[in-house]
Coordinates of N, CA and C in Angstrom, one line a residue:
M24 N 0.9 -1.2 0.0 CA 0.0 0.0 0.0 C 0.9 1.2 0.0
G25 N 0.6 2.2 -0.9 CA 1.4 3.4 -1.0 C 1.0 4.4 0.0
P26 N 1.8 5.5 0.1 CA 1.5 6.6 1.1 C 0.0 7.1 1.0
V27 N -0.5 7.2 -0.2 CA -1.8 7.8 -0.4 C -2.9 6.8 0.2
G28 N -2.7 5.5 0.0 CA -3.6 4.5 0.5 C -3.5 4.5 2.1
M29 N -2.3 4.6 2.6 CA -2.2 4.7 4.1 C -2.9 5.9 4.7
V30 N -2.8 7.0 4.0 CA -3.5 8.2 4.5 C -5.0 8.0 4.5
L31 N -5.5 7.4 3.4 CA -7.0 7.2 3.3 C -7.4 6.2 4.3
V32 N -6.7 5.2 4.6 CA -7.0 4.2 5.7 C -7.1 4.9 7.0
A33 N -6.0 5.7 7.3 CA -6.0 6.5 8.5 C -7.2 7.4 8.7
L34 N -7.5 8.1 7.6 CA -8.6 9.1 7.6 C -9.9 8.4 7.8
S35 N -10.1 7.2 7.2 CA -11.4 6.5 7.3 C -11.5 6.0 8.8
G36 N -10.4 5.6 9.4 CA -10.4 5.1 10.7 C -10.7 6.2 11.7
A37 N -10.2 7.4 11.4 CA -10.5 8.6 12.2 C -12.0 9.0 12.2
A38 N -12.6 8.8 11.0 CA -14.0 9.1 10.8 C -14.8 8.1 11.6
V39 N -14.5 6.9 11.6 CA -15.2 5.9 12.4 C -15.0 6.2 13.9
A40 N -13.8 6.6 14.3 CA -13.5 6.8 15.7 C -14.4 8.0 16.2
Q41 N -14.7 9.0 15.4 CA -15.5 10.1 15.8 C -16.9 9.7 16.3
D42 N -17.4 8.6 15.9 CA -18.7 8.1 16.3 C -18.7 7.5 17.6
A43 N -17.6 7.2 18.2 CA -17.5 6.5 19.5 C -16.8 7.5 20.5
G44 N -16.7 7.1 21.7 CA -16.0 7.9 22.7 C -16.9 8.9 23.5
E45 N -16.2 9.7 24.2 CA -16.9 10.7 25.1 C -16.3 12.1 24.8
T46 N -17.2 13.0 25.0 CA -16.8 14.4 24.8 C -16.9 15.2 26.2
A47 N -15.9 15.9 26.5 CA -15.9 16.7 27.7 C -15.5 18.1 27.4
G48 N -15.9 19.1 28.1 CA -15.5 20.5 27.9 C -14.1 20.7 28.5
F49 N -13.5 21.8 28.1 CA -12.2 22.2 28.7 C -12.2 23.7 28.7
Q50 N -11.3 24.2 29.5 CA -11.0 25.7 29.6 C -9.7 25.9 29.0
L51 N -9.6 27.0 28.3 CA -8.3 27.4 27.7 C -7.9 28.7 28.5
K52 N -6.8 28.5 29.2 CA -6.2 29.6 30.0 C -4.8 29.8 29.5
N53 N -4.5 31.0 29.1 CA -3.1 31.3 28.6 C -2.6 30.3 27.6
Q54 N -3.5 29.9 26.7 CA -3.2 28.9 25.6 C -2.9 27.5 26.1
I55 N -3.3 27.2 27.3 CA -3.1 25.9 27.9 C -4.5 25.2 28.1
V56 N -4.7 24.0 27.7 CA -5.9 23.2 27.9 C -6.0 22.7 29.3
F57 N -7.1 23.0 30.0 CA -7.3 22.5 31.3 C -8.6 21.7 31.3
V58 N -8.6 20.5 31.9 CA -9.8 19.7 31.9 C -10.1 19.3 33.4
E59 N -11.3 19.0 33.7 CA -11.6 18.5 35.0 C -11.6 17.0 34.9
A60 N -11.0 16.4 35.9 CA -10.9 14.9 36.0 C -11.1 14.4 37.4
K61 N -11.6 13.2 37.5 CA -11.8 12.5 38.7 C -10.7 11.4 38.8
V62 N -10.1 11.3 40.0 CA -9.1 10.3 40.3 C -9.6 9.4 41.3
N63 N -9.7 8.1 41.0 CA -10.3 7.1 41.9 C -11.7 7.5 42.4
G64 N -12.4 8.1 41.4 CA -13.8 8.5 41.7 C -13.9 9.8 42.5
K65 N -12.8 10.4 42.9 CA -12.9 11.6 43.7 C -12.5 12.8 42.9
G66 N -13.1 14.0 43.2 CA -12.8 15.2 42.5 C -14.1 15.9 42.2
P67 N -14.1 16.8 41.2 CA -13.2 16.9 40.2 C -11.9 17.7 40.6
F68 N -10.8 17.4 39.8 CA -9.6 18.1 40.0 C -9.3 18.8 38.6
S69 N -8.5 19.9 38.7 CA -8.2 20.6 37.5 C -6.8 20.1 37.0
F70 N -6.8 19.6 35.7 CA -5.5 19.0 35.1 C -5.2 19.8 33.9
I71 N -3.9 19.9 33.6 CA -3.4 20.4 32.3 C -3.5 19.2 31.4
F72 N -4.0 19.3 30.2 CA -4.0 18.2 29.3 C -2.8 18.4 28.4
D73 N -1.7 17.7 28.6 CA -0.4 18.0 28.0 C 0.1 16.8 27.2
T74 N -0.1 16.9 25.9 CA 0.3 15.8 25.0 C 1.8 15.6 24.9
G75 N 2.5 16.5 25.5 CA 4.0 16.4 25.5 C 4.6 15.9 26.8
A76 N 3.7 15.6 27.8 CA 4.2 15.2 29.1 C 4.3 13.6 29.0
G77 N 5.5 13.1 29.4 CA 5.8 11.7 29.4 C 5.0 10.9 30.4
M78 N 4.6 11.6 31.5 CA 3.9 10.9 32.6 C 2.7 11.7 33.0
T79 N 1.7 11.1 33.7 CA 0.7 11.8 34.3 C 1.2 12.2 35.7
V80 N 1.0 13.5 36.1 CA 1.5 14.0 37.3 C 0.4 14.4 38.3
L81 N 0.6 14.0 39.5 CA -0.3 14.5 40.6 C 0.6 15.4 41.4
K82 N 0.2 16.6 41.7 CA 0.9 17.5 42.6 C 0.8 16.9 44.0
P83 N 1.8 17.1 44.8 CA 1.8 16.5 46.2 C 0.5 16.8 47.0
E84 N 0.0 18.0 46.9 CA -1.2 18.4 47.6 C -2.4 17.5 47.1
T85 N -2.5 17.3 45.8 CA -3.5 16.5 45.2 C -3.5 15.0 45.7
A86 N -2.2 14.5 45.7 CA -2.0 13.1 46.2 C -2.4 13.0 47.7
E87 N -2.1 14.0 48.4 CA -2.5 14.0 49.9 C -4.0 14.1 50.0
A88 N -4.6 14.9 49.2 CA -6.1 15.0 49.3 C -6.8 13.7 49.0
L89 N -6.2 13.0 48.1 CA -6.7 11.7 47.7 C -6.3 10.5 48.6
G90 N -5.5 10.8 49.6 CA -5.0 9.8 50.5 C -4.0 8.9 49.9
L91 N -3.4 9.3 48.9 CA -2.4 8.4 48.2 C -1.0 8.5 48.9
V92 N -0.7 9.6 49.5 CA 0.6 9.8 50.2 C 0.3 10.5 51.5
E93 N 1.1 10.3 52.5 CA 1.0 11.0 53.7 C 1.6 12.4 53.6
K94 N 1.0 13.3 54.3 CA 1.6 14.7 54.3 C 2.9 14.7 55.0
K95 N 3.9 15.3 54.3 CA 5.2 15.3 54.9 C 5.5 16.8 55.3
K96 N 6.5 16.9 56.2 CA 7.0 18.3 56.6 C 7.7 18.8 55.4
D97 N 7.8 20.1 55.3 CA 8.5 20.8 54.2 C 10.0 20.3 54.2
P98 N 10.4 19.8 53.0 CA 11.8 19.3 53.0 C 12.8 20.5 53.1
A99 N 14.0 20.1 53.5 CA 15.1 21.1 53.6 C 15.2 21.8 52.2
P100 N 15.6 23.0 52.2 CA 15.7 23.7 50.9 C 16.6 23.0 49.8
E101 N 17.6 22.3 50.2 CA 18.5 21.7 49.3 C 17.8 20.4 48.7
K102 N 16.7 19.9 49.3 CA 16.0 18.7 48.8 C 14.9 19.1 47.9
R103 N 14.5 20.3 47.7 CA 13.4 20.7 46.9 C 13.7 20.6 45.4
L104 N 12.7 20.4 44.7 CA 12.8 20.3 43.2 C 13.1 21.7 42.7
R105 N 14.1 21.9 41.9 CA 14.4 23.2 41.4 C 14.0 23.3 39.9
P106 N 13.7 24.5 39.3 CA 13.4 24.5 37.9 C 14.5 23.9 37.1
G107 N 14.1 23.2 36.1 CA 15.1 22.5 35.2 C 15.3 21.0 35.6
D108 N 15.0 20.7 36.9 CA 15.1 19.3 37.3 C 14.0 18.5 36.7
L109 N 14.2 17.3 36.3 CA 13.1 16.4 35.8 C 12.4 15.7 37.0
M110 N 13.2 15.2 37.9 CA 12.6 14.5 39.1 C 13.3 15.0 40.3
G111 N 12.5 15.3 41.3 CA 13.1 15.6 42.6 C 13.2 14.4 43.5
E112 N 13.9 14.6 44.6 CA 14.1 13.4 45.5 C 12.8 13.0 46.1
G113 N 11.8 13.9 46.1 CA 10.5 13.5 46.6 C 9.6 12.8 45.6
A114 N 10.0 12.7 44.4 CA 9.1 12.1 43.4 C 8.8 10.7 43.8
R115 N 7.5 10.3 43.6 CA 7.0 9.0 44.0 C 6.1 8.5 42.9
F116 N 6.4 7.2 42.4 CA 5.6 6.6 41.4 C 4.5 5.7 42.0
L117 N 3.3 5.9 41.5 CA 2.1 5.2 42.0 C 1.3 4.7 40.8
E118 N 0.4 3.8 41.1 CA -0.6 3.5 40.1 C -2.0 3.8 40.8
V119 N -2.8 4.6 40.1 CA -4.1 4.9 40.6 C -5.1 4.0 39.9
D120 N -6.2 3.7 40.6 CA -7.2 2.8 40.1 C -7.8 3.3 38.8
S121 N -8.1 4.6 38.8 CA -8.8 5.2 37.6 C -8.6 6.7 37.5
I122 N -8.6 7.2 36.3 CA -8.7 8.6 36.0 C -9.8 8.8 35.0
A123 N -10.7 9.7 35.2 CA -11.9 9.9 34.3 C -12.0 11.4 33.9
V124 N -12.1 11.6 32.7 CA -12.4 13.0 32.1 C -13.8 12.8 31.6
G125 N -14.8 13.4 32.2 CA -16.2 13.1 31.8 C -16.5 11.7 32.0
K126 N -17.0 11.0 31.0 CA -17.3 9.6 31.1 C -16.1 8.7 30.6
A127 N -15.1 9.4 30.0 CA -14.0 8.6 29.5 C -13.0 8.3 30.6
E128 N -12.9 7.0 30.9 CA -12.1 6.5 32.0 C -11.0 5.6 31.6
A129 N -9.9 5.8 32.3 CA -8.7 4.8 32.1 C -8.5 4.2 33.4
K130 N -8.3 2.9 33.4 CA -8.0 2.1 34.7 C -6.5 1.9 34.8
K131 N -6.1 1.7 36.1 CA -4.7 1.4 36.4 C -3.8 2.3 35.7
V132 N -3.8 3.6 36.0 CA -3.0 4.6 35.4 C -1.8 4.9 36.3
Q133 N -0.6 4.8 35.7 CA 0.6 5.1 36.4 C 0.8 6.6 36.4
V134 N 1.2 7.1 37.6 CA 1.4 8.5 37.8 C 2.6 8.7 38.6
V135 N 3.1 10.0 38.6 CA 4.2 10.3 39.5 C 3.7 11.5 40.3
V136 N 4.0 11.5 41.6 CA 3.6 12.5 42.5 C 4.9 13.4 42.7
M137 N 4.7 14.6 42.3 CA 5.9 15.6 42.3 C 5.4 17.0 42.1
A138 N 6.2 17.9 42.6 CA 6.0 19.3 42.3 C 6.5 19.6 40.9
V139 N 5.9 20.6 40.2 CA 6.3 20.9 38.8 C 6.6 22.4 38.7
P140 N 7.7 22.8 39.2 CA 8.0 24.3 39.2 C 8.0 24.9 37.9
Q141 N 8.3 24.1 36.8 CA 8.3 24.7 35.5 C 6.9 25.2 35.1
A142 N 5.8 24.6 35.7 CA 4.4 25.0 35.4 C 4.0 25.9 36.6
D143 N 4.3 25.5 37.8 CA 3.8 26.2 39.0 C 4.1 27.7 39.0
V144 N 5.4 28.0 38.8 CA 5.8 29.4 38.9 C 5.1 30.3 38.0
P145 N 5.1 30.0 36.6 CA 4.4 30.9 35.7 C 2.9 31.0 35.9
L146 N 2.3 29.8 36.2 CA 0.8 29.8 36.4 C 0.4 30.5 37.7
Q147 N 1.2 30.4 38.7 CA 0.9 31.1 40.0 C 0.9 32.6 39.7
K148 N 1.9 33.0 38.9 CA 2.0 34.5 38.6 C 0.8 34.9 37.8
L149 N 0.1 34.0 37.1 CA -1.1 34.4 36.3 C -2.3 34.1 37.1
G150 N -2.2 33.6 38.3 CA -3.4 33.3 39.2 C -4.1 32.1 38.7
I151 N -3.4 31.1 38.1 CA -4.1 29.9 37.6 C -3.6 28.7 38.5
A152 N -4.6 28.1 39.1 CA -4.4 26.9 39.9 C -4.7 25.6 39.2
Y153 N -4.0 24.6 39.5 CA -4.2 23.3 38.9 C -3.8 22.2 39.8
D154 N -4.2 21.0 39.6 CA -3.9 19.9 40.5 C -3.0 18.8 40.0
G155 N -2.7 18.8 38.7 CA -1.9 17.9 38.1 C -1.8 18.0 36.6
I156 N -1.1 17.1 35.9 CA -1.0 17.1 34.5 C -1.4 15.7 33.9
L157 N -2.3 15.7 33.0 CA -2.6 14.5 32.3 C -1.6 14.3 31.2
G158 N -0.7 13.3 31.2 CA 0.3 13.1 30.2 C 0.1 11.7 29.6
Y159 N 1.2 11.2 29.0 CA 1.2 10.0 28.2 C 0.5 8.8 28.8
T160 N 0.7 8.6 30.1 CA 0.1 7.4 30.7 C -1.4 7.4 30.8
F161 N -2.0 8.6 30.6 CA -3.5 8.7 30.5 C -3.8 8.9 29.0
I162 N -3.3 9.9 28.4 CA -3.7 10.3 27.0 C -3.5 9.2 26.0
S163 N -2.5 8.4 26.1 CA -2.2 7.4 25.1 C -3.3 6.3 25.1
R164 N -4.1 6.3 26.1 CA -5.2 5.3 26.2 C -6.4 5.6 25.2
F165 N -6.3 6.8 24.6 CA -7.4 7.4 23.8 C -6.9 8.0 22.5
V166 N -7.8 8.0 21.5 CA -7.6 8.9 20.4 C -8.2 10.2 20.8
S167 N -7.5 11.3 20.8 CA -7.9 12.5 21.4 C -8.1 13.6 20.2
T168 N -9.3 14.3 20.3 CA -9.5 15.3 19.4 C -9.9 16.6 20.2
I169 N -9.1 17.6 19.9 CA -9.4 18.9 20.6 C -10.0 19.9 19.7
D170 N -11.2 20.4 20.0 CA -11.9 21.4 19.2 C -11.8 22.7 20.0
Y171 N -10.9 23.5 19.6 CA -10.7 24.8 20.3 C -11.9 25.8 20.1
R172 N -12.6 25.7 19.0 CA -13.7 26.6 18.8 C -14.8 26.3 19.8
E173 N -15.1 25.0 19.9 CA -16.2 24.5 20.8 C -15.7 24.3 22.2
K174 N -14.4 24.3 22.4 CA -13.8 24.0 23.7 C -14.3 22.7 24.2
T175 N -14.1 21.7 23.4 CA -14.4 20.3 23.7 C -13.2 19.4 23.4
L176 N -13.2 18.3 24.2 CA -12.2 17.3 24.0 C -12.9 16.0 23.9
R177 N -12.6 15.3 22.8 CA -13.2 14.0 22.5 C -12.2 12.9 22.7
L178 N -12.6 12.0 23.6 CA -11.7 10.9 23.9 C -12.3 9.6 23.5
V179 N -11.7 8.9 22.6 CA -12.1 7.6 22.1 C -11.2 6.5 22.6
P180 N -11.7 5.6 23.4 CA -10.9 4.5 24.0 C -10.0 3.8 22.9
Q181 N -8.8 3.5 23.3 CA -7.8 2.8 22.5 C -7.3 1.7 23.5
P182 N -8.0 0.6 23.6 CA -7.7 -0.4 24.7 C -6.3 -1.1 24.6
D183 N -5.7 -1.1 23.4 CA -4.4 -1.8 23.2 C -3.3 -0.8 23.2
S184 N -3.4 0.3 23.9 CA -2.4 1.4 23.9 C -1.2 0.9 24.7
P185 N 0.0 1.5 24.3 CA 1.2 1.1 25.0 C 1.2 1.5 26.5
A186 N 0.6 2.5 26.9 CA 0.6 2.9 28.3 C -0.2 1.9 29.1
A187 N -1.1 1.2 28.6 CA -1.9 0.2 29.3 C -1.0 -0.9 29.8
T188 N 0.2 -1.1 29.2 CA 1.1 -2.2 29.6 C 2.4 -1.6 30.1
L189 N 2.6 -0.3 30.2 CA 3.8 0.3 30.6 C 4.2 0.0 32.0
G190 N 5.4 -0.5 32.3 CA 5.8 -0.8 33.6 C 6.7 0.3 34.2
F191 N 6.8 0.3 35.5 CA 7.7 1.3 36.2 C 9.1 0.8 36.5
S192 N 9.4 -0.5 36.3 CA 10.6 -1.0 36.7 C 11.8 -0.3 36.2
Y193 N 11.8 0.1 34.9 CA 13.0 0.8 34.3 C 13.0 2.2 34.9
V194 N 11.9 2.8 35.1 CA 11.9 4.2 35.6 C 12.4 4.2 37.1
N195 N 11.9 3.3 37.9 CA 12.3 3.2 39.3 C 13.8 3.0 39.4
A196 N 14.4 2.1 38.6 CA 15.8 1.8 38.6 C 16.6 3.0 38.3
A197 N 16.2 3.8 37.3 CA 16.9 5.0 36.9 C 16.9 6.0 38.0
I198 N 15.8 6.2 38.6 CA 15.6 7.2 39.7 C 16.5 6.8 40.9
E199 N 16.4 5.5 41.3 CA 17.1 5.0 42.4 C 18.6 5.2 42.2
K200 N 19.1 4.9 41.0 CA 20.5 5.0 40.7 C 20.9 6.5 40.8
R201 N 20.1 7.4 40.3 CA 20.4 8.8 40.3 C 20.5 9.4 41.7
M202 N 19.6 8.8 42.6 CA 19.5 9.4 44.0 C 20.6 8.8 44.9
R203 N 21.4 7.9 44.5 CA 22.5 7.3 45.3 C 23.7 8.2 45.3

């Protein structure tokens, strides 16, 4: 099959996918897509919908509110995540039972609990609050269509997605090695 045939197959598949799935509204703040999501049936929480994020992130306060981690005392200044760091010493990998945007739900989603100063600092200056970032481990479970004019997000389940089988073993090993 040549390139034109592959494009036609892809387009016809996309047209079929539009008939399935769930649609949820979103807010556009400073050119960033924010969606409301429930985690383990609790919420809603405000998440950045970030197709470039490698992981789904829960801010520490969100994980505490969900009872996923215990509240810790403020770490010493040298232990805090600084802008430019990818993972801080306090980063913790978890698997949540579910994350749902509207009726579109993903089960057993791997997340990292960590502060995100790269987003926190500029958004705080703009007065924008959020609870986490929906990244690859959630988004890859769906074919996503963003309609900026209607401010809707359509999520069509993709059950055989790579994130559904993604394991943490390689990530944990890399983090543990770096922290020694």
